[in-house]
CSV table of C-alpha atoms in Angstrom, one decimal:
chain,number,residue,atom,x,y,z
A,1358,MET,CA,-0.2,-42.6,-101.9
A,1359,SER,CA,-0.3,-45.4,-104.5
A,1360,TYR,CA,-2.9,-48.2,-104.1
A,1361,ILE,CA,-0.1,-50.8,-104.0
A,1362,HIS,CA,1.8,-48.9,-101.3
A,1363,SER,CA,-1.4,-48.6,-99.3
A,1364,ILE,CA,-1.9,-52.3,-99.4
A,1365,TYR,CA,1.7,-52.8,-98.4
A,1366,LEU,CA,1.4,-50.6,-95.3
A,1367,ALA,CA,-1.9,-52.2,-94.4
A,1368,LEU,CA,-0.4,-55.7,-94.5
A,1369,VAL,CA,3.0,-55.0,-93.1
A,1370,ALA,CA,1.9,-55.0,-89.5
A,1371,TYR,CA,0.4,-58.4,-89.7
A,1372,ALA,CA,3.2,-60.4,-91.3
A,1373,THR,CA,6.7,-61.2,-90.1
A,1374,PHE,CA,9.5,-63.4,-91.4
A,1375,ALA,CA,12.3,-64.9,-89.3
A,1376,ALA,CA,14.9,-65.2,-92.0
A,1377,GLY,CA,16.3,-61.6,-91.5
A,1378,ILE,CA,19.2,-60.0,-93.3
A,1379,ALA,CA,22.4,-61.9,-93.7
A,1380,LEU,CA,25.1,-59.3,-93.1
A,1381,ASP,CA,28.8,-60.0,-93.0
A,1382,ILE,CA,30.4,-56.8,-91.7
A,1383,ASN,CA,33.8,-57.8,-93.0
A,1384,SER,CA,32.6,-58.3,-96.6
A,1385,GLU,CA,32.3,-55.3,-98.9
A,1386,ASP,CA,30.1,-57.3,-101.2
A,1387,SER,CA,27.8,-58.3,-98.3
A,1388,ILE,CA,27.5,-54.7,-97.0
A,1389,LYS,CA,26.6,-53.4,-100.5
A,1390,SER,CA,24.1,-56.1,-101.0
A,1391,VAL,CA,22.4,-55.4,-97.7
A,1392,CYS,CA,22.4,-51.6,-98.5
A,1393,ASN,CA,20.7,-52.3,-101.8
A,1394,THR,CA,17.9,-54.1,-99.9
A,1395,TYR,CA,17.6,-51.2,-97.4
A,1396,ALA,CA,17.6,-48.6,-100.1
A,1397,ARG,CA,14.8,-50.4,-102.0
A,1398,GLY,CA,12.8,-50.4,-98.8
A,1399,LEU,CA,13.4,-46.7,-98.2
A,1400,MET,CA,12.2,-45.8,-101.7
A,1401,ASP,CA,9.0,-47.8,-101.1
A,1402,TYR,CA,7.9,-44.8,-99.1
A,1403,TYR,CA,8.4,-42.4,-102.0
A,1404,ASN,CA,5.6,-41.5,-104.4
A,1405,GLY,CA,6.8,-38.1,-105.7
A,1406,ASP,CA,7.4,-39.5,-109.2
A,1407,THR,CA,3.9,-41.0,-109.5
A,1408,TYR,CA,0.6,-39.4,-110.5
A,1409,GLY,CA,-0.7,-37.2,-107.7
A,1410,GLY,CA,2.7,-37.2,-105.9
A,1411,THR,CA,4.9,-34.1,-105.2
A,1412,PRO,CA,8.5,-34.5,-106.4
A,1413,GLY,CA,10.8,-34.6,-103.4
A,1414,MET,CA,8.1,-35.5,-100.9
A,1415,PHE,CA,7.6,-38.9,-99.3
A,1416,VAL,CA,4.2,-40.3,-98.4
A,1417,SER,CA,2.4,-39.1,-95.3
A,1418,PRO,CA,3.2,-38.8,-92.4
A,1419,TYR,CA,6.7,-37.8,-93.4
A,1420,TYR,CA,7.5,-34.1,-93.3
A,1421,TRP,CA,9.5,-32.1,-95.7
A,1422,TRP,CA,12.6,-32.0,-93.5
A,1423,GLN,CA,12.8,-35.8,-93.3
A,1424,ALA,CA,12.7,-35.9,-97.1
A,1425,GLY,CA,15.8,-33.7,-97.2
A,1426,GLY,CA,17.4,-36.1,-94.8
A,1427,ALA,CA,16.4,-39.1,-96.9
A,1428,TRP,CA,17.9,-37.6,-100.1
A,1429,GLY,CA,21.1,-37.0,-98.2
A,1430,SER,CA,21.1,-40.7,-97.3
A,1431,MET,CA,20.5,-41.7,-101.0
A,1432,ILE,CA,23.4,-39.5,-102.2
A,1433,ASP,CA,25.6,-41.4,-99.7
A,1434,PHE,CA,24.1,-44.7,-100.9
A,1435,TRP,CA,25.3,-44.0,-104.4
A,1436,ALA,CA,28.7,-42.7,-103.3
A,1437,TYR,CA,29.4,-45.6,-101.0
A,1438,THR,CA,28.0,-48.5,-103.1
A,1439,GLY,CA,28.3,-47.3,-106.6
A,1440,ASN,CA,24.6,-48.1,-107.3
A,1441,ASP,CA,23.2,-45.2,-109.4
A,1442,THR,CA,19.7,-46.7,-109.8
A,1443,TYR,CA,18.0,-43.8,-108.0
A,1444,ASN,CA,20.2,-41.0,-109.0
A,1445,ASP,CA,17.8,-39.4,-111.5
A,1446,ILE,CA,15.0,-39.4,-108.9
A,1447,VAL,CA,17.3,-37.9,-106.2
A,1448,LYS,CA,18.5,-35.2,-108.5
A,1449,TYR,CA,15.0,-34.2,-109.7
A,1450,ALA,CA,13.7,-34.2,-106.1
A,1451,LEU,CA,16.5,-32.0,-104.8
A,1452,LEU,CA,16.0,-29.5,-107.6
A,1453,PHE,CA,12.2,-29.5,-107.6
A,1454,GLN,CA,12.2,-28.2,-104.0
A,1455,VAL,CA,14.7,-25.4,-104.2
A,1456,GLY,CA,12.0,-22.6,-104.2
A,1457,SER,CA,11.9,-19.4,-106.2
A,1458,GLY,CA,14.8,-18.0,-104.3
A,1459,ASN,CA,17.0,-21.0,-104.9
A,1460,ASP,CA,17.5,-21.4,-101.1
A,1461,TYR,CA,15.2,-24.3,-100.2
A,1462,MET,CA,12.3,-22.2,-99.1
A,1463,PRO,CA,9.7,-23.5,-101.5
A,1464,ALA,CA,6.3,-21.8,-101.5
A,1465,ASN,CA,4.5,-25.1,-100.5
A,1466,GLN,CA,6.6,-25.3,-97.3
A,1467,THR,CA,7.6,-21.9,-96.1
A,1468,VAL,CA,4.6,-21.2,-93.8
A,1469,THR,CA,5.6,-24.2,-91.7
A,1470,GLU,CA,9.3,-24.4,-92.5
A,1471,GLY,CA,11.8,-24.2,-89.6
A,1472,ASN,CA,15.5,-23.4,-89.6
A,1473,ASP,CA,16.3,-27.0,-88.9
A,1474,ASP,CA,14.1,-28.1,-91.8
A,1475,GLN,CA,16.0,-25.9,-94.3
A,1476,ALA,CA,19.3,-27.0,-92.9
A,1477,PHE,CA,18.7,-30.7,-93.8
A,1478,TRP,CA,18.1,-29.8,-97.4
A,1479,GLY,CA,21.2,-27.6,-97.5
A,1480,ILE,CA,23.3,-30.5,-96.0
A,1481,ALA,CA,22.0,-32.8,-98.8
A,1482,ALA,CA,23.1,-30.2,-101.4
A,1483,MET,CA,26.5,-29.9,-99.7
A,1484,ALA,CA,26.9,-33.7,-99.8
A,1485,ALA,CA,26.1,-33.6,-103.5
A,1486,ALA,CA,28.9,-31.0,-104.0
A,1487,GLU,CA,31.4,-33.0,-101.9
A,1488,ARG,CA,30.8,-36.3,-103.7
A,1489,ASN,CA,30.6,-34.9,-107.2
A,1490,PHE,CA,27.0,-36.0,-107.6
A,1491,SER,CA,25.7,-35.2,-111.1
A,1492,ASN,CA,25.7,-31.5,-111.5
A,1493,PRO,CA,22.5,-29.6,-112.5
A,1494,SER,CA,22.3,-28.1,-115.9
A,1495,PRO,CA,23.8,-24.6,-116.3
A,1496,ASP,CA,20.4,-22.9,-116.1
A,1497,GLN,CA,19.7,-24.4,-112.7
A,1498,PRO,CA,21.2,-23.6,-109.2
A,1499,GLN,CA,24.3,-25.7,-108.5
A,1500,TRP,CA,24.8,-27.8,-105.4
A,1501,LEU,CA,27.4,-25.6,-103.8
A,1502,TYR,CA,25.3,-22.5,-104.5
A,1503,LEU,CA,22.3,-24.1,-102.8
A,1504,ALA,CA,24.3,-25.0,-99.7
A,1505,GLN,CA,25.7,-21.4,-99.6
A,1506,ALA,CA,22.2,-20.0,-100.0
A,1507,VAL,CA,20.9,-22.1,-97.0
A,1508,HIS,CA,23.9,-21.0,-94.9
A,1509,ASN,CA,23.4,-17.4,-95.7
A,1510,THR,CA,19.7,-17.2,-95.2
A,1511,MET,CA,20.1,-19.0,-91.8
A,1512,LEU,CA,22.9,-16.7,-90.8
A,1513,ALA,CA,20.8,-13.7,-91.6
A,1514,ARG,CA,18.2,-14.9,-89.0
A,1515,TRP,CA,20.8,-14.9,-86.2
A,1516,ASP,CA,18.9,-13.3,-83.4
A,1517,ASN,CA,20.9,-10.9,-81.2
A,1518,SER,CA,17.8,-9.4,-79.7
A,1519,THR,CA,17.2,-12.3,-77.3
A,1520,CYS,CA,19.6,-14.5,-75.3
A,1521,GLY,CA,22.7,-12.8,-76.9
A,1522,GLY,CA,22.3,-14.6,-80.2
A,1523,GLY,CA,21.4,-17.9,-81.7
A,1524,LEU,CA,18.8,-19.2,-84.1
A,1525,ARG,CA,15.2,-19.7,-83.3
A,1526,TRP,CA,13.6,-23.0,-84.1
A,1527,GLN,CA,11.0,-21.5,-86.4
A,1528,ILE,CA,11.4,-18.9,-89.1
A,1529,PHE,CA,8.0,-17.2,-88.8
A,1530,SER,CA,6.5,-15.8,-85.7
A,1531,PHE,CA,3.1,-17.4,-86.2
A,1532,ASN,CA,4.5,-20.9,-85.8
A,1533,ASN,CA,4.7,-22.8,-82.5
A,1534,GLY,CA,8.3,-22.9,-81.4
A,1535,TYR,CA,9.2,-19.4,-82.6
A,1536,ASN,CA,10.3,-18.6,-79.1
A,1537,TYR,CA,12.4,-21.7,-78.8
A,1538,LYS,CA,16.1,-21.7,-79.7
A,1539,ASN,CA,17.0,-25.4,-80.3
A,1540,SER,CA,20.3,-27.1,-80.8
A,1541,ILE,CA,19.5,-28.8,-84.1
A,1542,SER,CA,18.8,-25.5,-85.9
A,1543,ASN,CA,22.0,-23.9,-84.6
A,1544,ALA,CA,23.9,-27.2,-85.2
A,1545,GLY,CA,22.7,-27.2,-88.8
A,1546,LEU,CA,24.1,-23.8,-89.4
A,1547,PHE,CA,27.3,-24.7,-87.6
A,1548,GLN,CA,27.9,-27.8,-89.7
A,1549,LEU,CA,27.1,-26.1,-93.0
A,1550,ALA,CA,29.6,-23.3,-92.1
A,1551,GLY,CA,32.3,-26.0,-91.3
A,1552,ARG,CA,31.7,-27.8,-94.6
A,1553,LEU,CA,31.7,-24.7,-96.6
A,1554,ALA,CA,34.9,-23.5,-95.0
A,1555,ARG,CA,36.7,-26.7,-95.9
A,1556,TYR,CA,35.2,-26.8,-99.4
A,1557,THR,CA,36.0,-23.2,-100.3
A,1558,ARG,CA,38.9,-22.5,-98.0
A,1559,ASN,CA,37.2,-19.3,-97.0
A,1560,ASP,CA,37.9,-18.6,-93.4
A,1561,THR,CA,34.8,-16.4,-92.9
A,1562,TYR,CA,32.9,-19.6,-92.7
A,1563,VAL,CA,35.2,-20.7,-89.8
A,1564,ASP,CA,34.4,-17.4,-88.0
A,1565,ASN,CA,30.6,-18.1,-88.5
A,1566,ALA,CA,31.0,-21.6,-87.1
A,1567,ARG,CA,32.9,-20.3,-84.1
A,1568,LYS,CA,30.2,-17.8,-83.4
A,1569,VAL,CA,27.6,-20.5,-83.3
A,1570,ILE,CA,29.5,-22.9,-81.0
A,1571,ASP,CA,30.6,-20.2,-78.7
A,1572,TRP,CA,27.0,-19.0,-78.3
A,1573,MET,CA,25.8,-22.5,-77.7
A,1574,ASP,CA,28.5,-23.1,-75.1
A,1575,GLN,CA,27.8,-19.8,-73.4
A,1576,ILE,CA,24.1,-20.5,-73.1
A,1577,GLY,CA,24.6,-24.1,-72.0
A,1578,LEU,CA,23.3,-26.0,-75.0
A,1579,VAL,CA,26.8,-27.6,-75.5
A,1580,SER,CA,29.6,-28.1,-73.1
A,1581,GLN,CA,33.3,-28.5,-73.8
A,1582,ASN,CA,33.5,-30.1,-70.4
A,1583,ASN,CA,31.1,-33.1,-70.7
A,1584,GLY,CA,30.2,-33.1,-74.4
A,1585,ALA,CA,26.5,-33.1,-73.8
A,1586,VAL,CA,24.3,-31.4,-76.5
A,1587,TYR,CA,20.9,-30.5,-75.1
A,1588,ASP,CA,17.7,-30.0,-77.0
A,1589,GLY,CA,17.0,-26.3,-76.6
A,1590,THR,CA,15.9,-23.3,-74.5
A,1591,ASN,CA,13.2,-20.7,-74.4
A,1592,ILE,CA,13.6,-17.0,-74.8
A,1593,GLU,CA,10.9,-16.1,-72.3
A,1594,ASP,CA,13.4,-16.7,-69.5
A,1595,ASN,CA,16.4,-15.3,-71.5
A,1596,CYS,CA,17.5,-18.9,-72.3
A,1597,THR,CA,18.5,-19.6,-68.6
A,1598,GLN,CA,16.5,-22.8,-68.4
A,1599,ILE,CA,17.8,-25.6,-70.6
A,1600,ASN,CA,15.7,-28.5,-71.9
A,1601,ALA,CA,18.2,-31.2,-71.1
A,1602,VAL,CA,16.8,-34.0,-73.3
A,1603,GLN,CA,19.6,-35.5,-75.5
A,1604,TRP,CA,19.1,-36.8,-79.1
A,1605,THR,CA,21.5,-38.6,-81.2
A,1606,TYR,CA,21.3,-36.2,-84.2
A,1607,ASN,CA,22.2,-33.2,-82.1
A,1608,VAL,CA,25.5,-34.5,-80.9
A,1609,GLY,CA,26.2,-36.0,-84.4
A,1610,MET,CA,25.5,-32.8,-86.2
A,1611,MET,CA,27.9,-30.9,-83.9
A,1612,MET,CA,30.6,-33.6,-84.0
A,1613,ALA,CA,30.7,-33.8,-87.8
A,1614,GLY,CA,30.8,-30.0,-88.0
A,1615,CYS,CA,33.9,-30.0,-85.7
A,1616,ALA,CA,35.4,-32.8,-87.8
A,1617,TYR,CA,35.2,-30.7,-91.0
A,1618,LEU,CA,36.7,-27.7,-89.2
A,1619,TYR,CA,39.5,-29.7,-87.6
A,1620,ASN,CA,40.3,-31.4,-90.9
A,1621,TYR,CA,40.6,-28.0,-92.5
A,1622,THR,CA,42.2,-25.9,-89.8
A,1623,GLU,CA,44.1,-28.5,-87.7
A,1624,ASP,CA,43.1,-26.3,-84.7
A,1625,PRO,CA,43.1,-28.4,-81.5
A,1626,PHE,CA,40.0,-26.4,-80.4
A,1627,TRP,CA,37.9,-28.5,-82.7
A,1628,LEU,CA,39.5,-31.8,-81.8
A,1629,ARG,CA,38.8,-31.2,-78.1
A,1630,TYR,CA,35.1,-30.8,-78.9
A,1631,ILE,CA,35.1,-34.0,-81.0
A,1632,GLN,CA,36.6,-35.9,-78.1
A,1633,VAL,CA,34.1,-34.7,-75.6
A,1634,PHE,CA,31.2,-35.3,-78.0
A,1635,LEU,CA,32.4,-38.9,-78.5
A,1636,SER,CA,32.6,-39.3,-74.7
A,1637,ASP,CA,29.0,-38.1,-74.4
A,1638,SER,CA,27.9,-40.4,-77.3
A,1639,LEU,CA,28.5,-43.4,-75.1
A,1640,LEU,CA,25.1,-42.6,-73.7
A,1641,PHE,CA,23.5,-43.8,-77.0
A,1642,PHE,CA,25.3,-47.2,-77.0
A,1643,PRO,CA,23.9,-49.4,-74.3
A,1644,ASN,CA,25.2,-52.9,-75.0
A,1645,ASN,CA,27.3,-51.2,-77.8
A,1646,ILE,CA,24.2,-50.8,-80.0
A,1647,MET,CA,23.0,-47.4,-81.1
A,1648,THR,CA,19.8,-46.5,-79.3
A,1649,GLU,CA,17.6,-43.4,-79.2
A,1650,VAL,CA,17.5,-43.5,-75.4
A,1651,ALA,CA,15.2,-40.5,-74.9
A,1652,CYS,CA,12.3,-42.3,-76.4
A,1653,GLN,CA,13.2,-45.8,-77.6
A,1654,THR,CA,13.5,-47.4,-74.2
A,1655,HIS,CA,9.9,-46.3,-73.4
A,1656,ASN,CA,8.6,-46.9,-77.0
A,1657,THR,CA,7.6,-43.3,-77.3
A,1658,CYS,CA,9.5,-42.2,-80.4
A,1659,ASN,CA,7.5,-40.2,-82.8
A,1660,THR,CA,7.8,-40.2,-86.6
A,1661,ASP,CA,10.7,-37.7,-86.7
A,1662,GLN,CA,12.6,-39.3,-83.8
A,1663,LYS,CA,12.6,-42.7,-85.5
A,1664,SER,CA,14.9,-41.2,-88.1
A,1665,PHE,CA,17.5,-39.5,-85.8
A,1666,ARG,CA,19.9,-42.5,-85.8
A,1667,ALA,CA,20.2,-42.2,-89.6
A,1668,TYR,CA,21.8,-38.8,-89.3
A,1669,PHE,CA,23.9,-39.8,-86.2
A,1670,SER,CA,25.3,-42.8,-88.2
A,1671,ARG,CA,26.1,-40.5,-91.2
A,1672,PHE,CA,27.8,-37.9,-89.0
A,1673,LEU,CA,29.8,-40.6,-87.1
A,1674,GLY,CA,31.0,-41.9,-90.4
A,1675,LEU,CA,32.1,-38.5,-91.6
A,1676,THR,CA,33.8,-37.8,-88.3
A,1677,TYR,CA,36.0,-40.9,-88.4
A,1678,GLN,CA,36.8,-40.4,-92.1
A,1679,LEU,CA,37.9,-36.8,-91.6
A,1680,VAL,CA,39.6,-37.4,-88.2
A,1681,PRO,CA,41.2,-40.9,-88.5
A,1682,GLU,CA,42.5,-40.8,-84.9
A,1683,VAL,CA,39.0,-41.4,-83.6
A,1684,ARG,CA,38.3,-44.3,-86.0
A,1685,ASP,CA,39.0,-47.0,-83.4
A,1686,THR,CA,36.2,-45.5,-81.2
A,1687,ILE,CA,33.6,-45.0,-83.9
A,1688,TYR,CA,33.9,-47.9,-86.2
A,1689,PRO,CA,33.1,-50.7,-83.7
A,1690,TRP,CA,30.0,-48.8,-82.7
A,1691,LEU,CA,28.9,-48.9,-86.4
A,1692,GLN,CA,29.8,-52.5,-86.7
A,1693,THR,CA,27.7,-53.7,-83.7
A,1694,SER,CA,24.9,-51.4,-84.6
A,1695,ALA,CA,24.7,-52.5,-88.2
A,1696,THR,CA,24.7,-56.1,-87.1
A,1697,GLY,CA,21.9,-55.3,-84.7
A,1698,ALA,CA,19.9,-53.5,-87.4
A,1699,ALA,CA,20.3,-56.5,-89.7
A,1700,GLY,CA,18.8,-58.7,-87.0
A,1701,GLN,CA,15.8,-56.4,-86.7
A,1702,CYS,CA,15.2,-56.0,-90.5
A,1703,ASP,CA,13.2,-59.2,-90.9
A,1704,GLY,CA,9.7,-58.0,-90.7
A,1705,GLY,CA,6.8,-57.1,-93.1
A,1706,ILE,CA,5.4,-58.9,-96.0
A,1707,ASP,CA,8.8,-58.8,-97.7
A,1708,GLY,CA,10.7,-60.2,-94.8
A,1709,VAL,CA,13.2,-57.4,-94.9
A,1710,THR,CA,11.3,-54.5,-93.4
A,1711,CYS,CA,13.2,-52.8,-90.6
A,1712,GLY,CA,12.0,-52.0,-87.1
A,1713,MET,CA,13.5,-49.9,-84.3
A,1714,ASN,CA,15.0,-52.2,-81.7
A,1715,TRP,CA,18.4,-53.2,-82.9
A,1716,ASP,CA,19.1,-55.1,-79.8
A,1717,SER,CA,16.6,-57.8,-80.7
A,1718,THR,CA,16.5,-60.2,-83.6
A,1719,GLU,CA,12.7,-60.4,-83.5
A,1720,TRP,CA,11.0,-57.7,-85.5
A,1721,ASP,CA,9.3,-55.3,-83.1
A,1722,GLY,CA,6.4,-54.6,-85.5
A,1723,SER,CA,7.3,-51.0,-86.3
A,1724,TYR,CA,8.1,-49.8,-89.8
A,1725,GLY,CA,8.6,-46.6,-91.6
A,1726,LEU,CA,10.9,-44.3,-93.5
A,1727,GLY,CA,13.0,-43.5,-90.4
A,1728,GLN,CA,13.6,-47.1,-89.6
A,1729,GLN,CA,14.7,-47.9,-93.2
A,1730,MET,CA,16.9,-44.8,-93.4
A,1731,SER,CA,18.6,-45.6,-90.1
A,1732,ALA,CA,19.4,-49.2,-91.1
A,1733,LEU,CA,20.7,-48.0,-94.4
A,1734,GLU,CA,22.9,-45.2,-92.9
A,1735,VAL,CA,24.4,-47.3,-90.1
A,1736,THR,CA,25.3,-50.0,-92.6
A,1737,GLN,CA,26.6,-48.0,-95.6
A,1738,ASN,CA,28.9,-46.1,-93.3
A,1739,LEU,CA,30.8,-49.3,-92.8
A,1740,LEU,CA,32.1,-48.5,-96.3
A,1741,ILE,CA,33.1,-44.9,-95.8
A,1742,ASP,CA,36.8,-45.5,-95.2
A,1743,ARG,CA,37.0,-47.2,-98.6
A,1744,LEU,CA,36.3,-43.9,-100.2
A,1745,PRO,CA,38.3,-40.7,-100.5
A,1746,PRO,CA,37.3,-37.9,-98.0
A,1747,PRO,CA,34.7,-35.4,-99.1
A,1748,LEU,CA,36.0,-33.5,-102.0
A,1749,THR,CA,36.8,-29.8,-102.0
A,1750,ALA,CA,37.3,-27.1,-104.7
A,1751,ASP,CA,41.0,-28.0,-104.5
A,1752,THR,CA,40.7,-31.8,-104.6
A,1753,GLY,CA,38.4,-32.4,-107.6
A,1754,ALA,CA,35.0,-31.2,-106.6
A,1755,SER,CA,33.3,-29.6,-109.6
A,1756,SER,CA,30.3,-27.8,-108.1
A,1757,THR,CA,30.4,-24.0,-108.2
A,1758,GLY,CA,28.7,-21.4,-106.1
A,1759,ASP,CA,28.5,-17.8,-105.0
A,1760,TYR,CA,29.4,-16.4,-101.6
A,1761,SER,CA,26.4,-14.1,-101.8
A,1762,ALA,CA,23.9,-16.9,-102.6
A,1763,GLY,CA,20.6,-16.6,-100.7
A,1764,THR,CA,20.9,-12.9,-99.8
A,1765,THR,CA,17.9,-12.0,-101.8
A,1766,LYS,CA,15.1,-10.7,-99.6
A,1767,HIS,CA,11.8,-12.6,-99.2
A,1768,ASP,CA,8.3,-11.5,-98.4
A,1769,SER,CA,6.3,-13.0,-95.5
A,1770,ASN,CA,5.3,-15.9,-97.6
A,1771,GLY,CA,8.9,-16.8,-98.3
A,1772,VAL,CA,8.6,-15.7,-102.0
A,1773,ALA,CA,11.7,-14.1,-103.4
A,1774,ILE,CA,11.2,-10.4,-104.2
A,1775,HIS,CA,14.2,-10.3,-106.5
A,1776,PRO,CA,15.1,-13.9,-107.5
A,1777,SER,CA,18.8,-14.5,-108.1
A,1778,THR,CA,19.9,-15.5,-111.5
A,1779,THR,CA,22.4,-18.1,-112.7
A,1780,ALA,CA,24.5,-15.3,-114.2
A,1781,ASP,CA,25.4,-14.4,-110.6
A,1782,ARG,CA,27.2,-17.7,-110.0
A,1783,ALA,CA,30.9,-17.6,-109.6
A,1784,GLY,CA,33.7,-19.9,-108.4
A,1785,ALA,CA,33.6,-21.2,-104.8
A,1786,GLY,CA,34.9,-18.8,-102.2
A,1787,VAL,CA,34.4,-15.5,-104.1
A,1788,VAL,CA,33.9,-12.8,-101.6
A,1789,THR,CA,31.6,-9.9,-102.2
A,1790,ALA,CA,32.4,-7.2,-99.7
A,1791,VAL,CA,29.0,-5.5,-99.8
A,1792,VAL,CA,27.2,-8.7,-99.2
A,1793,LEU,CA,29.6,-9.7,-96.4
A,1794,LEU,CA,28.8,-6.4,-94.6
A,1795,ALA,CA,25.1,-7.0,-95.1
A,1796,VAL,CA,25.1,-10.5,-93.7
A,1797,LEU,CA,27.2,-9.7,-90.7
A,1798,GLY,CA,25.3,-6.5,-90.1
A,1799,GLY,CA,22.0,-8.2,-90.1
A,1800,CYS,CA,20.6,-6.3,-93.0
A,1801,TRP,CA,18.8,-9.2,-94.6
A,1802,TRP,CA,16.6,-10.4,-91.8
A,1803,ILE,CA,13.9,-12.8,-92.8
A,1804,VAL,CA,12.3,-13.3,-89.4
A,1805,ILE,CA,9.0,-11.4,-89.1
């Protein structure tokens, strides 16, 4: 952590400004200006491009997964506002962390990395492909390739040995949570499959997504009846007992995955899920303002949970862009929540540091990467319907990939035994029959 940043964090808790952020939700210029302020605040927590920092990583206490989430936010920031100030930093960070297997399992993270952690980096790479973010050089893995690699390595960990399927939370057996099958890990795989299906027009990804959601429904983690998405379940009791805590990012991850699939297939099966997920999302809008109700009302949100509304906002925006018939439900939620966030972003020594409680115009004294990211995402998604939908291989996206990406085996430390090469890259949607059989047959298990 830089000396200047240390001083900032030491002082931020003792100063507050009442001026706040002046946001006009009906003005594109105002929205972009406010997003610029939030993005600068978000990047204040990054020291990966300074001496002693690690590219791609934010300052402590922010974990690797949240960095992947933040880079996804910054890709959207560029796409929605046109501000490319941070693009070189974002690109370098995303490529520095790919790992030796080009699958977002870097050696400095794999002993603690979970399936959900890897998914957030894969989703950032997918967003880069869909928005035509600056492509890596030809000797580096491409955005689509990276997203496919994450999808394939996660799919290879699908665990039929317990509870009839599903992904475990953790990748390695020595980590706490290995016996827990949580929604966000499975939802991450589900959304990646949906996005890859739409981008490549390869229906095998649709089949993979359907397998995930059918299993989650069968176990009781999701329900097509009430739209709830619960936190997870343990394998010790054969996944018969559900942890019924609900988080914004779980329902958002599933909803956006369904939106990609419905936009691509026009199958009403996916629209039905979108509608029930939206119905359940009312839980998170007391007074029409987005709230992390499981922890925020009791002031118990931890560092991770303070960022969940960022992803929920992002996925709500993608949902209404891909499925315009639900816009009239979602857009007012974003408007009232962005207005609330602006009222709470009047803290710190700079007078524009964001807190948690968007239903109050008096800064609550909290600050952090999650708070800044959430304010940025809920505000920049007011601009999403001014953009074309996420691009595909047929509508102008230029990123290339390989259907077999990520199928290289790894040792117990997550190190690739036979690293893939750039010569293996091919156009999106190329199917390798041998690899398909290997993935579906479970031949490339990474779980130890």
